PDB file of C-alpha atoms in Angstrom:
ATOM      1  CA  MET E  25       4.590  17.697  -5.785  1.00 49.00           C
ATOM      2  CA  LYS E  26       1.832  20.048  -6.876  1.00 53.00           C
ATOM      3  CA  ASN E  27       1.324  20.686 -10.587  1.00 60.00           C
ATOM      4  CA  VAL E  28       3.308  17.602 -11.563  1.00 53.00           C
ATOM      5  CA  LYS E  29       1.658  15.400 -14.129  1.00 56.00           C
ATOM      6  CA  ALA E  30       2.665  11.812 -14.611  1.00 56.00           C
ATOM      7  CA  PRO E  31       2.837  10.514 -18.156  1.00 53.00           C
ATOM      8  CA  THR E  32      -0.576   9.245 -19.192  1.00 56.00           C
ATOM      9  CA  SER E  33       0.422   7.015 -22.067  1.00 58.00           C
ATOM     10  CA  ASP E  34      -0.911   3.490 -22.094  1.00 66.00           C
ATOM     11  CA  SER E  35       2.610   2.076 -22.247  1.00 82.00           C
ATOM     12  CA  HIS E  36       3.643   3.942 -19.080  1.00 81.00           C
ATOM     13  CA  ARG E  37       0.491   2.862 -17.264  1.00 81.00           C
ATOM     14  CA  GLU E  38       0.966  -0.744 -18.330  1.00 84.00           C
ATOM     15  CA  TYR E  39       4.610  -0.645 -17.249  1.00 83.00           C
ATOM     16  CA  LEU E  40       3.598   0.736 -13.852  1.00 87.00           C
ATOM     17  CA  ILE E  41       0.887  -1.886 -13.296  1.00 88.00           C
ATOM     18  CA  GLU E  42       3.283  -4.643 -14.371  1.00 88.00           C
ATOM     19  CA  SER E  43       5.982  -3.395 -11.982  1.00 86.00           C
ATOM     20  CA  LEU E  44       3.473  -3.365  -9.115  1.00 89.00           C
ATOM     21  CA  HIS E  45       3.124  -7.151  -9.426  1.00 88.00           C
ATOM     22  CA  GLU E  46       6.298  -7.276  -7.307  1.00 89.00           C
ATOM     23  CA  PRO E  47       5.346  -6.808  -3.630  1.00 90.00           C
ATOM     24  CA  GLU E  48       8.504  -4.815  -2.874  1.00 91.00           C
ATOM     25  CA  GLU E  49       7.727  -2.400  -5.728  1.00 91.00           C
ATOM     26  CA  ALA E  50       4.143  -1.963  -4.548  1.00 91.00           C
ATOM     27  CA  ALA E  51       5.271  -1.309  -0.962  1.00 92.00           C
ATOM     28  CA  GLY E  52       7.828   1.230  -2.136  1.00 91.00           C
ATOM     29  CA  PHE E  53       5.254   2.919  -4.374  1.00 89.00           C
ATOM     30  CA  ILE E  54       2.777   3.445  -1.531  1.00 89.00           C
ATOM     31  CA  GLY E  55       5.550   4.291   0.935  1.00 90.00           C
ATOM     32  CA  ALA E  56       6.919   7.023  -1.325  1.00 89.00           C
ATOM     33  CA  ILE E  57       3.498   8.677  -1.473  1.00 88.00           C
ATOM     34  CA  LEU E  58       3.206   8.639   2.325  1.00 86.00           C
ATOM     35  CA  GLU E  59       6.674  10.209   2.694  1.00 86.00           C
ATOM     36  CA  GLU E  60       5.831  13.263   0.579  1.00 82.00           C
ATOM     37  CA  LYS E  61       6.337  16.486   2.542  1.00 78.00           C
ATOM     38  CA  ASP E  62       3.384  18.094   0.733  1.00 79.00           C
ATOM     39  CA  PRO E  63       0.822  15.253   0.807  1.00 74.00           C
ATOM     40  CA  GLU E  64      -1.737  14.880  -1.936  1.00 78.00           C
ATOM     41  CA  PRO E  65      -4.498  12.485  -0.899  1.00 77.00           C
ATOM     42  CA  ALA E  66      -5.539  11.944  -4.515  1.00 82.00           C
ATOM     43  CA  LEU E  67      -2.082  10.478  -5.187  1.00 85.00           C
ATOM     44  CA  LEU E  68      -2.451   8.070  -2.267  1.00 86.00           C
ATOM     45  CA  ARG E  69      -5.866   6.911  -3.513  1.00 87.00           C
ATOM     46  CA  ASN E  70      -4.472   6.504  -7.008  1.00 88.00           C
ATOM     47  CA  ALA E  71      -1.409   4.571  -5.796  1.00 89.00           C
ATOM     48  CA  ILE E  72      -3.570   2.161  -3.816  1.00 89.00           C
ATOM     49  CA  ARG E  73      -5.875   1.711  -6.811  1.00 90.00           C
ATOM     50  CA  LYS E  74      -2.906   0.860  -9.035  1.00 92.00           C
ATOM     51  CA  VAL E  75      -1.706  -1.773  -6.542  1.00 92.00           C
ATOM     52  CA  ILE E  76      -5.235  -3.201  -6.378  1.00 91.00           C
ATOM     53  CA  GLU E  77      -5.375  -3.300 -10.174  1.00 91.00           C
ATOM     54  CA  ALA E  78      -2.062  -5.157 -10.300  1.00 91.00           C
ATOM     55  CA  ARG E  79      -3.389  -7.726  -7.806  1.00 90.00           C
ATOM     56  CA  ILE E  80      -6.610  -8.149  -9.790  1.00 88.00           C
ATOM     57  CA  ARG E  81      -4.623  -8.817 -12.955  1.00 88.00           C
ATOM     58  CA  MET E  82      -2.572 -11.431 -11.102  1.00 88.00           C
ATOM     59  CA  ASN E  83      -5.772 -12.983  -9.655  1.00 87.00           C
ATOM     60  CA  THR E  84      -4.359 -12.505  -6.146  1.00 85.00           C
ATOM     61  CA  LEU E  85      -6.834 -10.016  -4.692  1.00 84.00           C
ATOM     62  CA  SER E  86      -8.776 -11.642  -1.875  1.00 84.00           C
ATOM     63  CA  GLU E  87     -12.379 -10.788  -1.151  1.00 88.00           C
ATOM     64  CA  SER E  88     -11.250  -9.429   2.210  1.00 88.00           C
ATOM     65  CA  ALA E  89      -8.710  -7.105   0.558  1.00 89.00           C
ATOM     66  CA  LYS E  90     -11.381  -5.929  -1.873  1.00 89.00           C
ATOM     67  CA  GLN E  91     -13.747  -5.066   0.982  1.00 90.00           C
ATOM     68  CA  HIS E  92     -10.996  -3.263   2.939  1.00 90.00           C
ATOM     69  CA  HIS E  93     -10.059  -1.308  -0.176  1.00 90.00           C
ATOM     70  CA  GLU E  94     -13.652  -0.213  -0.718  1.00 90.00           C
ATOM     71  CA  LYS E  95     -13.886   1.048   2.885  1.00 90.00           C
ATOM     72  CA  LEU E  96     -10.519   2.813   2.733  1.00 88.00           C
ATOM     73  CA  ASP E  97     -11.239   4.378  -0.654  1.00 87.00           C
ATOM     74  CA  LYS E  98     -14.513   5.778   0.678  1.00 88.00           C
ATOM     75  CA  MET E  99     -12.730   7.127   3.763  1.00 86.00           C
ATOM     76  CA  LEU E 100     -10.000   8.752   1.663  1.00 85.00           C
ATOM     77  CA  ALA E 101     -12.610  10.317  -0.610  1.00 85.00           C
ATOM     78  CA  GLU E 102     -14.538  11.764   2.329  1.00 85.00           C
ATOM     79  CA  SER E 103     -11.665  12.929   4.517  1.00 81.00           C
ATOM     80  CA  ALA E 104      -8.987  13.619   1.894  1.00 78.00           C
ATOM     81  CA  GLY E 105      -6.772  11.234   3.848  1.00 76.00           C
ATOM     82  CA  SER E 106      -6.399  13.650   6.747  1.00 78.00           C
ATOM     83  CA  GLU E 107      -6.324  10.837   9.326  1.00 84.00           C
ATOM     84  CA  ILE E 108      -3.541   8.964   7.555  1.00 85.00           C
ATOM     85  CA  TYR E 109      -1.420  12.030   6.959  1.00 84.00           C
ATOM     86  CA  SER E 110      -2.052  13.237  10.542  1.00 85.00           C
ATOM     87  CA  LEU E 111      -0.736   9.901  11.810  1.00 87.00           C
ATOM     88  CA  VAL E 112       2.359  10.200   9.610  1.00 87.00           C
ATOM     89  CA  GLU E 113       2.979  13.767  10.842  1.00 88.00           C
ATOM     90  CA  LEU E 114       2.499  12.795  14.496  1.00 90.00           C
ATOM     91  CA  LEU E 115       4.916   9.896  14.191  1.00 90.00           C
ATOM     92  CA  GLU E 116       7.500  12.167  12.548  1.00 90.00           C
ATOM     93  CA  ALA E 117       7.063  14.745  15.337  1.00 92.00           C
ATOM     94  CA  LEU E 118       7.711  11.953  17.840  1.00 95.00           C
ATOM     95  CA  GLY E 119      10.842  10.915  15.959  1.00 94.00           C
ATOM     96  CA  PHE E 120       9.372   7.889  14.216  1.00 92.00           C
ATOM     97  CA  LYS E 121       8.796   6.939  10.603  1.00 87.00           C
ATOM     98  CA  LEU E 122       5.951   4.896   9.144  1.00 87.00           C
ATOM     99  CA  GLU E 123       7.373   2.228   6.865  1.00 88.00           C
ATOM    100  CA  ILE E 124       5.479   0.036   4.409  1.00 89.00           C
ATOM    101  CA  THR E 125       7.003  -3.448   4.182  1.00 88.00           C
ATOM    102  CA  VAL E 126       6.010  -6.734   2.614  1.00 90.00           C
ATOM    103  CA  ALA E 127       4.399  -9.178   5.027  1.00 87.00           C
ATOM    104  CA  ASP E 128       5.779 -12.706   5.030  1.00 76.00           C
ATOM    105  CA  THR E 129       2.551 -14.636   4.516  1.00 62.00           C
ATOM    106  CA  GLU E 130       3.984 -17.795   3.003  1.00 49.00           C
ATOM    107  CA  LEU E 131       4.419 -20.803   5.266  1.00 36.00           C
ATOM    108  CA  SER E 132       7.662 -22.679   5.078  1.00 37.00           C
ATOM    109  CA  PRO E 133       7.534 -26.353   3.996  1.00 38.00           C
ATOM    110  CA  ASP E 134       8.458 -27.391   7.553  1.00 39.00           C
ATOM    111  CA  SER E 135       5.391 -25.706   9.068  1.00 35.00           C
ATOM    112  CA  GLU E 136       2.646 -27.795   7.482  1.00 38.00           C
ATOM    113  CA  SER E 137       1.394 -29.124  10.787  1.00 35.00           C
ATOM    114  CA  THR E 138      -1.808 -27.755  12.307  1.00 34.00           C
ATOM    115  CA  ASP E 139       0.050 -26.647  15.443  1.00 38.00           C
ATOM    116  CA  LEU E 140       1.031 -23.172  14.278  1.00 36.00           C
ATOM    117  CA  GLY E 141       2.081 -20.471  16.674  1.00 38.00           C
ATOM    118  CA  GLU E 142       0.289 -17.137  16.651  1.00 39.00           C
ATOM    119  CA  SER E 143       3.269 -15.396  15.025  1.00 37.00           C
ATOM    120  CA  GLU E 144       3.098 -17.778  12.065  1.00 38.00           C
ATOM    121  CA  LEU E 145      -0.555 -16.960  11.438  1.00 39.00           C
ATOM    122  CA  SER E 146      -0.346 -13.176  11.756  1.00 38.00           C
ATOM    123  CA  PRO E 147       1.072 -11.014   9.006  1.00 43.00           C
ATOM    124  CA  GLU E 148       4.094  -8.915   9.866  1.00 46.00           C
ATOM    125  CA  PRO E 149       2.967  -5.627  11.430  1.00 47.00           C
ATOM    126  CA  VAL E 150       3.794  -2.245   9.951  1.00 50.00           C
ATOM    127  CA  VAL E 151       7.259  -1.319  11.196  1.00 51.00           C
ATOM    128  CA  ILE E 152       7.715   2.087  12.809  1.00 56.00           C
ATOM    129  CA  ASN E 153      11.408   3.000  12.952  1.00 55.00           C
ATOM    130  CA  PRO E 154      12.931   5.935  14.809  1.00 55.00           C
ATOM    131  CA  SER E 155      14.137   8.460  12.231  1.00 53.00           C
TER     132      SER E 155
END
């Protein structure tokens, strides 16, 4: 994916940010970057920033997510994402695939009691499927 330039027009950027309001679109956007055979860490940083921007515009970015993003962005800047891409490569060598999915964080109307099981409180983990 070297030497490929994405359109830089404001209308394209706005369309992209708007589309990233949908969790499935955002997951697919980040997932596609991680699946690249010739990884470019700058693209991963940029993709995550675009998802963060979409969340900010929707007023759905938590303080915790903001702090995690700041730490991850610093790590990606310093290491060029080598740890993340090394993990992806190792999993592929083992016959697995890292998959980005949307966590089901909404509680159903029936689960309003305070007696919630641990699985109802924890977000869905990242799924690693055999390839």
